[in-house]
Amino acid sequence: MKGKCIRACGSKKPLEERNKVIYVSKRFARQRETMEERISTYEGKLIRVNRSIQAEGVFAMTKEDMGFRRFLLRSAVKVEVEWTLLSLAYNVLKLHHKIQKGRLGTGLVVPTSFPAGL
């Protein structure tokens, strides 16, 4: 694959001696280290475990259960109003289900398979 990635462009060096250089900004490297520390904590791991579950459920609920497939109105203002109404309906429905199940005030769900020592 190196031959496809690195072209000669007038270079007289053989392919084996040619290399690509990738530069990474120092700011990006610092931010990445900070984020690595944050997501390595117990709370960070718990949030990551719950994130995929939460995001998928919202899309499934709005598309399938609420039947929302496309915006009916045009213009940014009207779309924003329509999205706000849909979000409000979703949140009220979610609150209703929490009240019915007696789960009001609960935050993140700790899965049974989640290691306790992390």
PDB file of C-alpha atoms in Angstrom:
ATOM      1  CA  MET A   1       0.000   0.000   0.000  1.00  0.00           C
ATOM      2  CA  LYS A   2       2.988   2.310   0.479  1.00  0.00           C
ATOM      3  CA  GLY A   3       3.396   2.731  -3.273  1.00  0.00           C
ATOM      4  CA  LYS A   4      -0.174   4.019  -3.586  1.00  0.00           C
ATOM      5  CA  CYS A   5       0.144   6.326  -0.599  1.00  0.00           C
ATOM      6  CA  ILE A   6       3.550   7.875  -1.242  1.00  0.00           C
ATOM      7  CA  ARG A   7       4.061   9.152  -4.779  1.00  0.00           C
ATOM      8  CA  ALA A   8       7.404   9.990  -6.331  1.00  0.00           C
ATOM      9  CA  CYS A   9       6.666  13.646  -7.186  1.00  0.00           C
ATOM     10  CA  GLY A  10      10.122  14.026  -8.732  1.00  0.00           C
ATOM     11  CA  SER A  11      11.953  12.277  -5.911  1.00  0.00           C
ATOM     12  CA  LYS A  12      14.929  10.166  -6.859  1.00  0.00           C
ATOM     13  CA  LYS A  13      14.844   8.206  -3.571  1.00  0.00           C
ATOM     14  CA  PRO A  14      13.717   4.605  -3.785  1.00  0.00           C
ATOM     15  CA  LEU A  15      10.280   3.812  -2.349  1.00  0.00           C
ATOM     16  CA  GLU A  16      11.767   2.085   0.720  1.00  0.00           C
ATOM     17  CA  GLU A  17      13.522   5.281   1.828  1.00  0.00           C
ATOM     18  CA  ARG A  18      10.553   7.619   1.352  1.00  0.00           C
ATOM     19  CA  ASN A  19       8.338   8.333   4.372  1.00  0.00           C
ATOM     20  CA  LYS A  20       5.293  10.433   5.159  1.00  0.00           C
ATOM     21  CA  VAL A  21       5.453  12.734   8.150  1.00  0.00           C
ATOM     22  CA  ILE A  22       2.380  13.465  10.246  1.00  0.00           C
ATOM     23  CA  TYR A  23       2.409  16.512  12.499  1.00  0.00           C
ATOM     24  CA  VAL A  24       0.150  16.688  15.559  1.00  0.00           C
ATOM     25  CA  SER A  25      -0.405  19.991  17.333  1.00  0.00           C
ATOM     26  CA  LYS A  26       0.768  20.243  20.935  1.00  0.00           C
ATOM     27  CA  ARG A  27      -2.601  21.650  21.975  1.00  0.00           C
ATOM     28  CA  PHE A  28      -4.404  18.644  20.499  1.00  0.00           C
ATOM     29  CA  ALA A  29      -2.021  16.259  22.280  1.00  0.00           C
ATOM     30  CA  ARG A  30      -2.665  18.000  25.642  1.00  0.00           C
ATOM     31  CA  GLN A  31      -6.433  17.920  25.114  1.00  0.00           C
ATOM     32  CA  ARG A  32      -6.272  14.253  24.195  1.00  0.00           C
ATOM     33  CA  GLU A  33      -4.315  13.415  27.360  1.00  0.00           C
ATOM     34  CA  THR A  34      -6.822  15.359  29.475  1.00  0.00           C
ATOM     35  CA  MET A  35      -9.755  13.526  27.894  1.00  0.00           C
ATOM     36  CA  GLU A  36      -7.996  10.174  28.318  1.00  0.00           C
ATOM     37  CA  GLU A  37      -7.657  10.875  32.045  1.00  0.00           C
ATOM     38  CA  ARG A  38     -11.314  11.902  32.318  1.00  0.00           C
ATOM     39  CA  ILE A  39     -12.736   8.879  30.512  1.00  0.00           C
ATOM     40  CA  SER A  40     -10.510   6.475  32.435  1.00  0.00           C
ATOM     41  CA  THR A  41     -12.198   7.284  35.753  1.00  0.00           C
ATOM     42  CA  TYR A  42     -15.089   5.209  37.113  1.00  0.00           C
ATOM     43  CA  GLU A  43     -17.597   7.967  36.290  1.00  0.00           C
ATOM     44  CA  GLY A  44     -16.180   8.338  32.779  1.00  0.00           C
ATOM     45  CA  LYS A  45     -16.536   4.630  32.085  1.00  0.00           C
ATOM     46  CA  LEU A  46     -20.073   4.635  33.446  1.00  0.00           C
ATOM     47  CA  ILE A  47     -21.053   7.570  31.225  1.00  0.00           C
ATOM     48  CA  ARG A  48     -19.564   5.847  28.156  1.00  0.00           C
ATOM     49  CA  VAL A  49     -21.470   2.647  28.901  1.00  0.00           C
ATOM     50  CA  ASN A  50     -24.744   4.567  29.218  1.00  0.00           C
ATOM     51  CA  ARG A  51     -24.177   6.895  26.275  1.00  0.00           C
ATOM     52  CA  SER A  52     -24.702   4.362  23.500  1.00  0.00           C
ATOM     53  CA  ILE A  53     -27.834   3.073  25.174  1.00  0.00           C
ATOM     54  CA  GLN A  54     -29.323   6.532  25.650  1.00  0.00           C
ATOM     55  CA  ALA A  55     -28.600   7.915  22.166  1.00  0.00           C
ATOM     56  CA  GLU A  56     -29.942   4.884  20.313  1.00  0.00           C
ATOM     57  CA  GLY A  57     -33.152   4.882  22.339  1.00  0.00           C
ATOM     58  CA  VAL A  58     -33.949   8.517  21.547  1.00  0.00           C
ATOM     59  CA  PHE A  59     -33.631   7.994  17.799  1.00  0.00           C
ATOM     60  CA  ALA A  60     -35.644   4.783  17.908  1.00  0.00           C
ATOM     61  CA  MET A  61     -38.387   6.406  19.964  1.00  0.00           C
ATOM     62  CA  THR A  62     -38.729   9.483  17.740  1.00  0.00           C
ATOM     63  CA  LYS A  63     -38.633   7.542  14.490  1.00  0.00           C
ATOM     64  CA  GLU A  64     -40.644   4.426  15.264  1.00  0.00           C
ATOM     65  CA  ASP A  65     -42.849   5.116  18.274  1.00  0.00           C
ATOM     66  CA  MET A  66     -43.601   8.778  17.533  1.00  0.00           C
ATOM     67  CA  GLY A  67     -43.618   8.288  13.752  1.00  0.00           C
ATOM     68  CA  PHE A  68     -41.323  11.248  13.067  1.00  0.00           C
ATOM     69  CA  ARG A  69     -39.502  10.727   9.775  1.00  0.00           C
ATOM     70  CA  ARG A  70     -39.168  14.237   8.313  1.00  0.00           C
ATOM     71  CA  PHE A  71     -39.832  17.868   9.071  1.00  0.00           C
ATOM     72  CA  LEU A  72     -43.138  19.083   7.670  1.00  0.00           C
ATOM     73  CA  LEU A  73     -42.292  22.788   7.615  1.00  0.00           C
ATOM     74  CA  ARG A  74     -39.619  24.815   5.847  1.00  0.00           C
ATOM     75  CA  SER A  75     -37.294  27.591   7.094  1.00  0.00           C
ATOM     76  CA  ALA A  76     -34.899  27.413  10.006  1.00  0.00           C
ATOM     77  CA  VAL A  77     -37.293  29.058  12.461  1.00  0.00           C
ATOM     78  CA  LYS A  78     -40.178  26.690  11.664  1.00  0.00           C
ATOM     79  CA  VAL A  79     -37.924  23.625  11.812  1.00  0.00           C
ATOM     80  CA  GLU A  80     -36.609  24.798  15.180  1.00  0.00           C
ATOM     81  CA  VAL A  81     -40.177  25.177  16.476  1.00  0.00           C
ATOM     82  CA  GLU A  82     -41.115  21.726  15.179  1.00  0.00           C
ATOM     83  CA  TRP A  83     -38.005  20.153  16.752  1.00  0.00           C
ATOM     84  CA  THR A  84     -38.691  21.931  20.070  1.00  0.00           C
ATOM     85  CA  LEU A  85     -42.247  20.553  20.137  1.00  0.00           C
ATOM     86  CA  LEU A  86     -40.987  17.057  19.337  1.00  0.00           C
ATOM     87  CA  SER A  87     -38.326  17.301  22.060  1.00  0.00           C
ATOM     88  CA  LEU A  88     -40.883  18.556  24.551  1.00  0.00           C
ATOM     89  CA  ALA A  89     -43.220  15.671  23.716  1.00  0.00           C
ATOM     90  CA  TYR A  90     -40.380  13.164  24.082  1.00  0.00           C
ATOM     91  CA  ASN A  91     -39.307  14.582  27.463  1.00  0.00           C
ATOM     92  CA  VAL A  92     -42.871  14.653  28.821  1.00  0.00           C
ATOM     93  CA  LEU A  93     -43.373  11.052  27.711  1.00  0.00           C
ATOM     94  CA  LYS A  94     -40.076  10.050  29.327  1.00  0.00           C
ATOM     95  CA  LEU A  95     -41.057  11.809  32.569  1.00  0.00           C
ATOM     96  CA  HIS A  96     -44.448  10.077  32.505  1.00  0.00           C
ATOM     97  CA  HIS A  97     -42.823   6.652  32.161  1.00  0.00           C
ATOM     98  CA  LYS A  98     -40.392   7.400  35.018  1.00  0.00           C
ATOM     99  CA  ILE A  99     -43.260   8.472  37.281  1.00  0.00           C
ATOM    100  CA  GLN A 100     -45.244   5.336  36.391  1.00  0.00           C
ATOM    101  CA  LYS A 101     -42.294   3.045  37.146  1.00  0.00           C
ATOM    102  CA  GLY A 102     -41.287   4.865  40.335  1.00  0.00           C
ATOM    103  CA  ARG A 103     -37.826   5.736  39.015  1.00  0.00           C
ATOM    104  CA  LEU A 104     -37.997   9.484  39.509  1.00  0.00           C
ATOM    105  CA  GLY A 105     -34.659  10.926  40.622  1.00  0.00           C
ATOM    106  CA  THR A 106     -32.486   8.121  39.265  1.00  0.00           C
ATOM    107  CA  GLY A 107     -29.534   9.062  37.099  1.00  0.00           C
ATOM    108  CA  LEU A 108     -27.186   6.732  35.312  1.00  0.00           C
ATOM    109  CA  VAL A 109     -28.014   3.062  35.162  1.00  0.00           C
ATOM    110  CA  VAL A 110     -25.206   0.790  36.363  1.00  0.00           C
ATOM    111  CA  PRO A 111     -25.283  -2.383  34.243  1.00  0.00           C
ATOM    112  CA  THR A 112     -25.000  -5.692  36.093  1.00  0.00           C
ATOM    113  CA  SER A 113     -21.984  -6.655  33.974  1.00  0.00           C
ATOM    114  CA  PHE A 114     -20.134  -3.423  34.872  1.00  0.00           C
ATOM    115  CA  PRO A 115     -17.083  -4.219  37.053  1.00  0.00           C
ATOM    116  CA  ALA A 116     -17.465  -2.815  40.573  1.00  0.00           C
ATOM    117  CA  GLY A 117     -13.778  -2.086  41.088  1.00  0.00           C
ATOM    118  CA  LEU A 118     -13.350   0.236  38.100  1.00  0.00           C
TER     119      LEU A 118
END
